[in-house]
CSV table of C-alpha atoms and ligand atoms in Angstrom, one decimal:
chain,number,residue,atom,x,y,z
O,4,MET,CA,148.2,-143.3,-123.7
O,5,SER,CA,147.0,-142.0,-120.4
O,6,ASN,CA,143.6,-140.7,-121.6
O,7,ILE,CA,142.3,-144.2,-122.5
O,8,ILE,CA,139.3,-145.4,-120.5
O,9,SER,CA,139.7,-149.2,-120.5
O,10,GLY,CA,136.5,-151.0,-120.5
O,11,LYS,CA,138.6,-154.2,-120.5
O,12,GLU,CA,140.0,-153.2,-117.1
O,13,LEU,CA,136.9,-151.9,-115.5
O,14,SER,CA,134.8,-155.0,-116.7
O,15,ASN,CA,137.4,-157.4,-115.2
O,16,ILE,CA,137.0,-155.4,-111.9
O,17,ILE,CA,133.1,-156.0,-112.1
O,18,LEU,CA,133.4,-159.5,-113.2
O,19,ASP,CA,135.9,-160.5,-110.4
O,20,GLY,CA,133.5,-159.0,-107.9
O,21,LEU,CA,130.6,-161.0,-109.3
O,22,LYS,CA,132.6,-164.2,-109.2
O,23,ASN,CA,133.5,-163.6,-105.6
O,24,LYS,CA,129.8,-162.9,-104.6
O,25,ILE,CA,128.6,-166.1,-106.6
O,26,SER,CA,131.4,-168.2,-105.0
O,27,LYS,CA,130.0,-167.2,-101.6
O,28,ILE,CA,126.3,-168.3,-102.4
O,29,LYS,CA,125.1,-170.7,-99.8
O,30,GLU,CA,121.6,-171.4,-101.2
O,31,LYS,CA,121.2,-174.5,-103.3
O,32,ARG,CA,120.4,-172.4,-106.5
O,33,LEU,CA,123.1,-170.4,-108.5
O,34,PRO,CA,122.1,-167.5,-110.7
O,35,LYS,CA,121.3,-168.5,-114.3
O,36,ILE,CA,121.0,-166.7,-117.5
O,37,ALA,CA,119.0,-168.0,-120.5
O,38,ILE,CA,120.2,-166.7,-123.9
O,39,VAL,CA,117.8,-167.1,-126.8
O,40,GLN,CA,119.1,-166.8,-130.5
O,41,VAL,CA,117.0,-167.1,-133.7
O,42,GLY,CA,119.1,-168.0,-136.6
O,43,ASP,CA,122.9,-168.0,-137.1
O,44,ASN,CA,123.9,-164.2,-137.4
O,45,SER,CA,127.7,-164.4,-137.3
O,46,ALA,CA,128.0,-161.2,-135.1
O,47,SER,CA,125.4,-162.6,-132.8
O,48,ASN,CA,127.4,-166.0,-132.6
O,49,LYS,CA,130.4,-163.9,-131.3
O,50,TYR,CA,128.6,-161.9,-128.8
O,51,ILE,CA,126.8,-165.0,-127.4
O,52,LYS,CA,130.1,-166.8,-127.2
O,53,HIS,CA,131.6,-163.9,-125.0
O,54,LYS,CA,128.3,-163.8,-122.8
O,55,ILE,CA,128.6,-167.6,-122.2
O,56,LYS,CA,132.3,-167.4,-121.5
O,57,GLY,CA,131.8,-164.5,-119.2
O,58,ALA,CA,129.0,-166.3,-117.4
O,59,ASN,CA,131.1,-169.5,-117.1
O,60,ASN,CA,134.1,-167.5,-115.8
O,61,ILE,CA,132.2,-166.1,-112.8
O,62,GLY,CA,130.3,-169.3,-112.0
O,63,MET,CA,127.0,-168.1,-113.4
O,64,LEU,CA,124.8,-171.0,-114.8
O,65,ASN,CA,123.7,-170.5,-118.4
O,66,GLU,CA,121.4,-172.0,-120.9
O,67,TYR,CA,121.7,-171.2,-124.6
O,68,ILE,CA,118.7,-171.8,-126.8
O,69,LYS,CA,119.5,-171.6,-130.5
O,70,LEU,CA,116.3,-171.6,-132.6
O,71,LYS,CA,115.8,-171.9,-136.4
O,72,GLU,CA,115.9,-168.8,-138.5
O,73,ASP,CA,112.2,-169.4,-139.9
O,74,ILE,CA,110.5,-169.9,-136.3
O,75,THR,CA,107.2,-168.2,-136.2
O,76,GLN,CA,106.3,-165.3,-133.7
O,77,SER,CA,104.0,-167.8,-131.8
O,78,GLU,CA,106.8,-170.3,-131.4
O,79,LEU,CA,109.3,-167.9,-130.1
O,80,GLU,CA,106.6,-166.5,-127.7
O,81,LEU,CA,106.0,-170.0,-126.4
O,82,GLN,CA,109.7,-170.4,-125.7
O,83,ILE,CA,109.8,-167.0,-123.9
O,84,LYS,CA,106.7,-168.0,-121.9
O,85,LYS,CA,108.4,-171.3,-120.9
O,86,LEU,CA,111.5,-169.4,-119.6
O,87,ASN,CA,109.4,-166.9,-117.8
O,88,GLU,CA,107.9,-169.9,-115.7
O,89,ASP,CA,111.2,-171.7,-115.3
O,90,THR,CA,112.1,-171.0,-111.6
O,91,SER,CA,115.7,-171.9,-112.4
O,92,VAL,CA,116.2,-168.9,-114.7
O,93,ASP,CA,116.9,-165.5,-113.1
O,94,GLY,CA,117.5,-163.5,-116.4
O,95,ILE,CA,116.4,-164.0,-120.0
O,96,ILE,CA,118.0,-162.3,-123.0
O,97,VAL,CA,116.8,-162.5,-126.7
O,98,GLN,CA,119.9,-161.7,-128.8
O,99,LEU,CA,119.2,-159.0,-131.5
O,100,PRO,CA,118.7,-158.7,-134.4
O,101,LEU,CA,115.7,-160.9,-134.9
O,102,PRO,CA,114.6,-162.1,-138.3
O,103,LYS,CA,111.9,-160.0,-140.1
O,104,GLN,CA,108.9,-162.3,-139.4
O,105,ILE,CA,109.4,-161.6,-135.6
O,106,ASN,CA,108.2,-158.5,-133.7
O,107,ALA,CA,111.1,-157.7,-131.4
O,108,ASN,CA,109.0,-155.1,-129.3
O,109,THR,CA,106.4,-157.8,-128.6
O,110,ILE,CA,109.1,-160.4,-127.6
O,111,ASN,CA,110.8,-157.9,-125.3
O,112,SER,CA,107.5,-157.0,-123.8
O,113,LEU,CA,106.7,-160.5,-123.1
O,114,ILE,CA,109.7,-161.1,-120.9
O,115,TYR,CA,108.8,-160.8,-117.2
O,116,PRO,CA,110.3,-157.4,-115.8
O,117,SER,CA,111.6,-159.6,-112.9
O,118,LYS,CA,113.8,-161.5,-115.6
O,119,ASP,CA,114.6,-158.7,-118.0
O,120,ALA,CA,118.3,-158.9,-118.0
O,121,ASP,CA,118.8,-156.6,-121.1
O,122,GLY,CA,116.4,-154.0,-119.8
O,123,PHE,CA,114.3,-153.8,-122.9
O,124,ASN,CA,110.9,-154.5,-121.5
O,125,PRO,CA,108.7,-151.3,-121.7
O,126,THR,CA,108.2,-151.6,-117.9
O,127,THR,CA,112.0,-151.6,-117.3
O,128,ILE,CA,112.5,-148.7,-119.6
O,129,GLY,CA,109.7,-146.9,-118.0
O,130,ASN,CA,111.3,-147.5,-114.6
O,131,VAL,CA,114.7,-146.0,-116.1
O,132,VAL,CA,112.8,-143.0,-117.3
O,133,LEU,CA,111.2,-142.6,-113.8
O,134,ASN,CA,114.6,-143.1,-112.1
O,135,ASN,CA,112.9,-145.9,-110.2
O,136,THR,CA,115.2,-148.8,-110.8
O,137,ASP,CA,118.9,-149.8,-110.4
O,138,ILE,CA,118.7,-152.1,-113.4
O,139,TYR,CA,119.7,-150.4,-116.5
O,140,PRO,CA,120.0,-151.7,-120.2
O,141,ALA,CA,123.5,-153.2,-120.2
O,142,THR,CA,125.3,-150.9,-122.7
O,143,PRO,CA,124.0,-147.6,-121.0
O,144,SER,CA,124.9,-149.2,-117.7
O,145,GLY,CA,128.5,-149.9,-118.9
O,146,ILE,CA,128.9,-146.4,-120.2
O,147,ILE,CA,127.7,-144.7,-116.9
O,148,LYS,CA,130.1,-146.9,-115.0
O,149,LEU,CA,132.9,-145.9,-117.2
O,150,LEU,CA,132.4,-142.3,-116.8
O,151,GLU,CA,131.9,-142.5,-113.0
O,152,TRP,CA,135.0,-144.7,-112.7
O,153,LYS,CA,137.1,-141.8,-114.1
O,154,ASN,CA,135.2,-139.4,-112.0
O,155,ILE,CA,133.9,-137.5,-115.0
O,156,ASN,CA,131.4,-134.8,-113.9
O,157,LEU,CA,127.9,-135.6,-115.3
O,158,VAL,CA,126.1,-132.8,-113.2
O,159,GLY,CA,125.4,-129.9,-115.6
O,160,SER,CA,127.6,-131.3,-118.2
O,161,ASN,CA,126.6,-131.2,-121.9
O,162,VAL,CA,126.4,-134.6,-123.3
O,163,VAL,CA,125.8,-135.3,-126.9
O,164,ILE,CA,124.5,-138.7,-127.9
O,165,ILE,CA,124.7,-139.7,-131.6
O,166,GLY,CA,122.0,-142.4,-132.0
O,167,ARG,CA,118.5,-142.7,-130.5
O,168,SER,CA,117.9,-146.5,-130.6
O,169,ASN,CA,115.7,-148.2,-128.0
O,170,ILE,CA,118.7,-150.0,-126.6
O,171,VAL,CA,121.3,-147.5,-126.3
O,172,GLY,CA,120.5,-143.7,-127.1
O,173,LYS,CA,117.1,-143.4,-125.5
O,174,PRO,CA,117.7,-145.2,-122.2
O,175,LEU,CA,121.1,-143.7,-121.8
O,176,ALA,CA,119.8,-140.2,-122.4
O,177,ASN,CA,117.2,-140.7,-119.6
O,178,ILE,CA,119.7,-142.0,-117.2
O,179,LEU,CA,121.9,-139.0,-117.9
O,180,ILE,CA,119.0,-136.6,-117.5
O,181,ASN,CA,118.3,-138.3,-114.1
O,182,LYS,CA,121.8,-137.5,-113.2
O,183,SER,CA,121.4,-133.9,-114.1
O,184,ALA,CA,123.2,-133.9,-117.3
O,185,THR,CA,122.2,-131.5,-120.1
O,186,VAL,CA,121.5,-134.0,-123.0
O,187,THR,CA,121.3,-133.7,-126.7
O,188,ILE,CA,120.3,-136.6,-128.8
O,189,CYS,CA,121.1,-136.7,-132.5
O,190,ASN,CA,120.0,-138.8,-135.5
O,191,THR,CA,120.7,-139.0,-139.3
O,192,LYS,CA,118.4,-136.0,-139.7
O,193,THR,CA,120.2,-133.8,-137.2
O,194,ARG,CA,121.6,-130.5,-138.8
O,195,ASN,CA,124.9,-129.2,-137.9
O,196,LEU,CA,126.0,-132.4,-136.1
O,197,GLU,CA,129.7,-131.3,-136.1
O,198,GLU,CA,128.8,-128.1,-134.4
O,199,ILE,CA,126.7,-129.8,-131.8
O,200,ALA,CA,129.3,-132.3,-131.1
O,201,THR,CA,132.0,-129.8,-130.7
O,202,ASN,CA,130.1,-128.2,-127.8
O,203,ALA,CA,129.9,-131.4,-126.0
O,204,ASP,CA,131.6,-132.1,-122.7
O,205,ILE,CA,130.9,-135.8,-123.4
O,206,LEU,CA,130.3,-137.0,-126.8
O,207,ILE,CA,128.8,-140.6,-127.1
O,208,SER,CA,128.6,-142.1,-130.5
O,209,ALA,CA,126.2,-144.9,-130.9
O,210,ALA,CA,125.5,-144.6,-134.7
O,211,GLY,CA,127.2,-147.7,-136.3
O,212,SER,CA,129.2,-145.7,-138.7
O,213,ALA,CA,133.0,-146.3,-139.0
O,214,ASN,CA,135.1,-143.0,-139.0
O,215,LEU,CA,132.0,-140.8,-138.4
O,216,ILE,CA,133.7,-139.0,-135.7
O,217,ASN,CA,136.8,-137.1,-136.7
O,218,LYS,CA,138.7,-134.0,-135.4
O,219,ASN,CA,136.0,-131.7,-136.6
O,220,PHE,CA,133.7,-133.3,-133.8
O,221,ILE,CA,135.9,-132.8,-130.9
O,222,ASN,CA,138.0,-130.4,-128.8
O,223,LYS,CA,140.9,-131.0,-126.4
O,224,ASN,CA,138.4,-131.2,-123.5
O,225,THR,CA,136.0,-133.7,-125.0
O,226,VAL,CA,135.4,-137.1,-123.4
O,227,VAL,CA,134.6,-139.6,-126.2
O,228,ILE,CA,132.7,-142.7,-125.7
O,229,ASP,CA,132.6,-144.9,-128.6
O,230,VAL,CA,129.8,-147.3,-128.7
O,231,GLY,CA,129.9,-148.4,-132.4
O,232,ALA,CA,130.6,-151.9,-133.3
O,233,ASN,CA,131.5,-152.0,-137.1
O,234,PHE,CA,133.0,-154.7,-139.1
O,235,ILE,CA,134.8,-153.2,-142.0
O,236,ASP,CA,136.5,-155.8,-144.4
O,237,GLY,CA,136.7,-158.1,-141.5
O,238,HIS,CA,138.3,-155.5,-139.2
O,239,TYR,CA,136.3,-154.6,-136.0
O,240,CYS,CA,136.2,-150.9,-135.3
O,241,GLY,CA,134.1,-148.3,-133.6
O,242,ASP,CA,132.5,-145.1,-134.9
O,243,VAL,CA,135.5,-142.9,-134.1
O,244,ASN,CA,138.7,-142.3,-136.1
O,245,PHE,CA,140.8,-143.2,-133.3
O,246,SER,CA,144.2,-142.4,-134.8
O,247,GLU,CA,142.9,-139.0,-135.6
O,248,VAL,CA,141.2,-137.8,-132.4
O,249,GLY,CA,142.8,-140.3,-129.8
O,250,GLU,CA,145.6,-138.0,-128.8
O,251,ILE,CA,143.7,-134.7,-128.9
O,252,VAL,CA,140.8,-135.6,-126.5
O,253,LYS,CA,140.6,-135.6,-122.7
O,254,TYR,CA,139.5,-139.2,-122.5
O,255,ILE,CA,138.5,-141.8,-125.0
O,256,THR,CA,137.2,-145.5,-125.0
O,257,PRO,CA,139.0,-147.7,-127.5
O,258,VAL,CA,137.4,-150.3,-129.7
O,259,PRO,CA,137.9,-153.2,-129.0
O,260,GLY,CA,138.3,-153.0,-125.2
O,261,GLY,CA,136.0,-150.2,-124.4
O,262,VAL,CA,132.3,-150.3,-124.3
O,263,GLY,CA,131.9,-153.9,-125.6
O,264,PRO,CA,133.3,-155.7,-122.5
O,265,MET,CA,131.3,-153.4,-120.2
O,266,THR,CA,128.1,-154.4,-122.0
O,267,ILE,CA,128.7,-158.1,-121.2
O,268,ALA,CA,129.8,-157.4,-117.5
O,269,CYS,CA,126.9,-155.2,-116.9
O,270,LEU,CA,124.4,-157.8,-118.4
O,271,LEU,CA,125.9,-160.4,-116.1
O,272,GLU,CA,125.7,-158.0,-113.1
O,273,ASN,CA,121.9,-157.5,-114.1
O,274,VAL,CA,121.3,-161.3,-113.9
O,275,TYR,CA,123.0,-161.4,-110.5
O,276,LYS,CA,120.8,-158.4,-109.2
O,277,LEU,CA,117.6,-160.1,-110.5
O,278,TYR,CA,118.7,-163.3,-108.8
O,279,LEU,CA,119.1,-161.4,-105.5
O,280,LYS,CA,115.6,-159.8,-106.0
O,281,ASN,CA,113.9,-163.2,-106.9
O,282,ASN,CA,115.6,-165.3,-104.4
Q,522,NAD,P1,120.9,-148.5,-134.4
Q,522,NAD,O1,121.8,-149.1,-135.3
Q,522,NAD,O2,119.5,-149.0,-134.2
Q,522,NAD,O3,120.6,-147.0,-134.8
Q,522,NAD,C1,121.7,-146.1,-135.1
Q,522,NAD,C2,121.2,-144.8,-134.7
Q,522,NAD,O4,122.4,-143.8,-135.0
Q,522,NAD,C3,120.1,-144.2,-135.3
Q,522,NAD,O5,119.3,-143.4,-134.4
Q,522,NAD,C4,120.5,-143.3,-136.4
Q,522,NAD,O6,119.5,-142.2,-136.6
Q,522,NAD,C5,121.8,-142.7,-135.9
Q,522,NAD,N1,122.8,-142.4,-136.8
Q,522,NAD,C6,123.4,-143.3,-137.7
Q,522,NAD,N2,124.2,-142.6,-138.5
Q,522,NAD,C7,124.2,-141.4,-138.2
Q,522,NAD,C8,124.9,-140.2,-138.5
Q,522,NAD,N3,125.8,-140.2,-139.5
Q,522,NAD,N4,124.6,-139.0,-138.0
Q,522,NAD,C9,123.8,-138.9,-137.0
Q,522,NAD,N5,123.1,-140.1,-136.6
Q,522,NAD,C10,123.3,-141.1,-137.0
Q,522,NAD,O7,121.6,-148.2,-133.0
Q,522,NAD,P2,122.2,-149.2,-132.0
Q,522,NAD,O8,121.5,-150.6,-132.0
Q,522,NAD,O9,122.1,-148.3,-130.7
Q,522,NAD,O10,123.6,-149.4,-132.4
Q,522,NAD,C11,124.4,-148.5,-132.8
Q,522,NAD,C12,125.9,-148.9,-132.9
Q,522,NAD,O11,126.3,-149.4,-131.5
Q,522,NAD,C13,126.1,-150.1,-133.7
Q,522,NAD,O12,127.4,-150.1,-134.4
Q,522,NAD,C14,126.0,-151.5,-132.8
Q,522,NAD,O13,126.6,-152.4,-133.2
Q,522,NAD,C15,126.6,-150.8,-131.6
Q,522,NAD,N6,126.4,-151.4,-130.3
Q,522,NAD,C16,127.6,-151.7,-129.6
Q,522,NAD,C17,127.3,-152.2,-128.3
Q,522,NAD,C18,128.4,-152.6,-127.5
Q,522,NAD,O14,128.3,-153.3,-126.6
Q,522,NAD,N7,129.7,-152.2,-127.9
Q,522,NAD,C19,126.0,-152.4,-127.8
Q,522,NAD,C20,124.9,-152.0,-128.6
Q,522,NAD,C21,125.2,-151.4,-129.8
């Protein structure tokens, strides 16, 4: 289908570019990402495996710190403080979700903005809102790159985002506002969701609800970005009923092979950017 926006293809272009730049580094020190995981969540294990593989493929150093499920807030904070002070580390990520005893906001606030590869620290988010940074949280960054890659107009476009999370919906909405899009952010309490969605030029679904987006949400000019990552009976799928809407819409990202690989590429790109700033 010619209306597919392949995140796999664009992420490979980004990763090849990073690999090329890292291979030319003359300084003694190479960029390094530290990945912190608490517990043994199976989806997290899978995502981290991809992040480590991606880092290895481009020649980026990586350190994987897997901590026990029942770690205390202060023990985890100590770990973050150590990584903050470790001059060999350029980017730190703490894989979400975290167990109930951990306050994720406090942990993200603790990561130095200069090492904030995921872009979840309040300072980083503030700079995104103020249009004062080139480091965006990885998933919103990947979505913007996909849209710009296909020359999809953002200026004056109606963009509808389903989902208002701190990691996708909120930062993405702010980036799009700064690019002069007209943005509507929806949540589970939104009334007339289908009607709002059908008026979108660009519909971005980050709800985490398989098959939410069907033909009642789209028209033939809609660009659909599917952020959802759902496991249904062991099958990995997005929020969009792809077989129902895929052939109608103007553009669509597949799952797998859409936003997911872009998130990893943009995360590693963030680490490389932080390396350049810190070196
Ligand atoms: P979340 O899970 O924290 O929250 C979901 C949001 O969607 C909430 O704001 C909720 O109000 C809204 N929502 C849920 N169902 C809705 C409905 N039926 N109608 C309207 N609004 C609805 O959000 P998240 O952490 O951004 O994750 C969203 C999805 O995106 C999940 O499937 C997650 O796994 C996926 N995700 C994928 C990537 C990737 O790289 N592919 C990255 C991040 C998140």
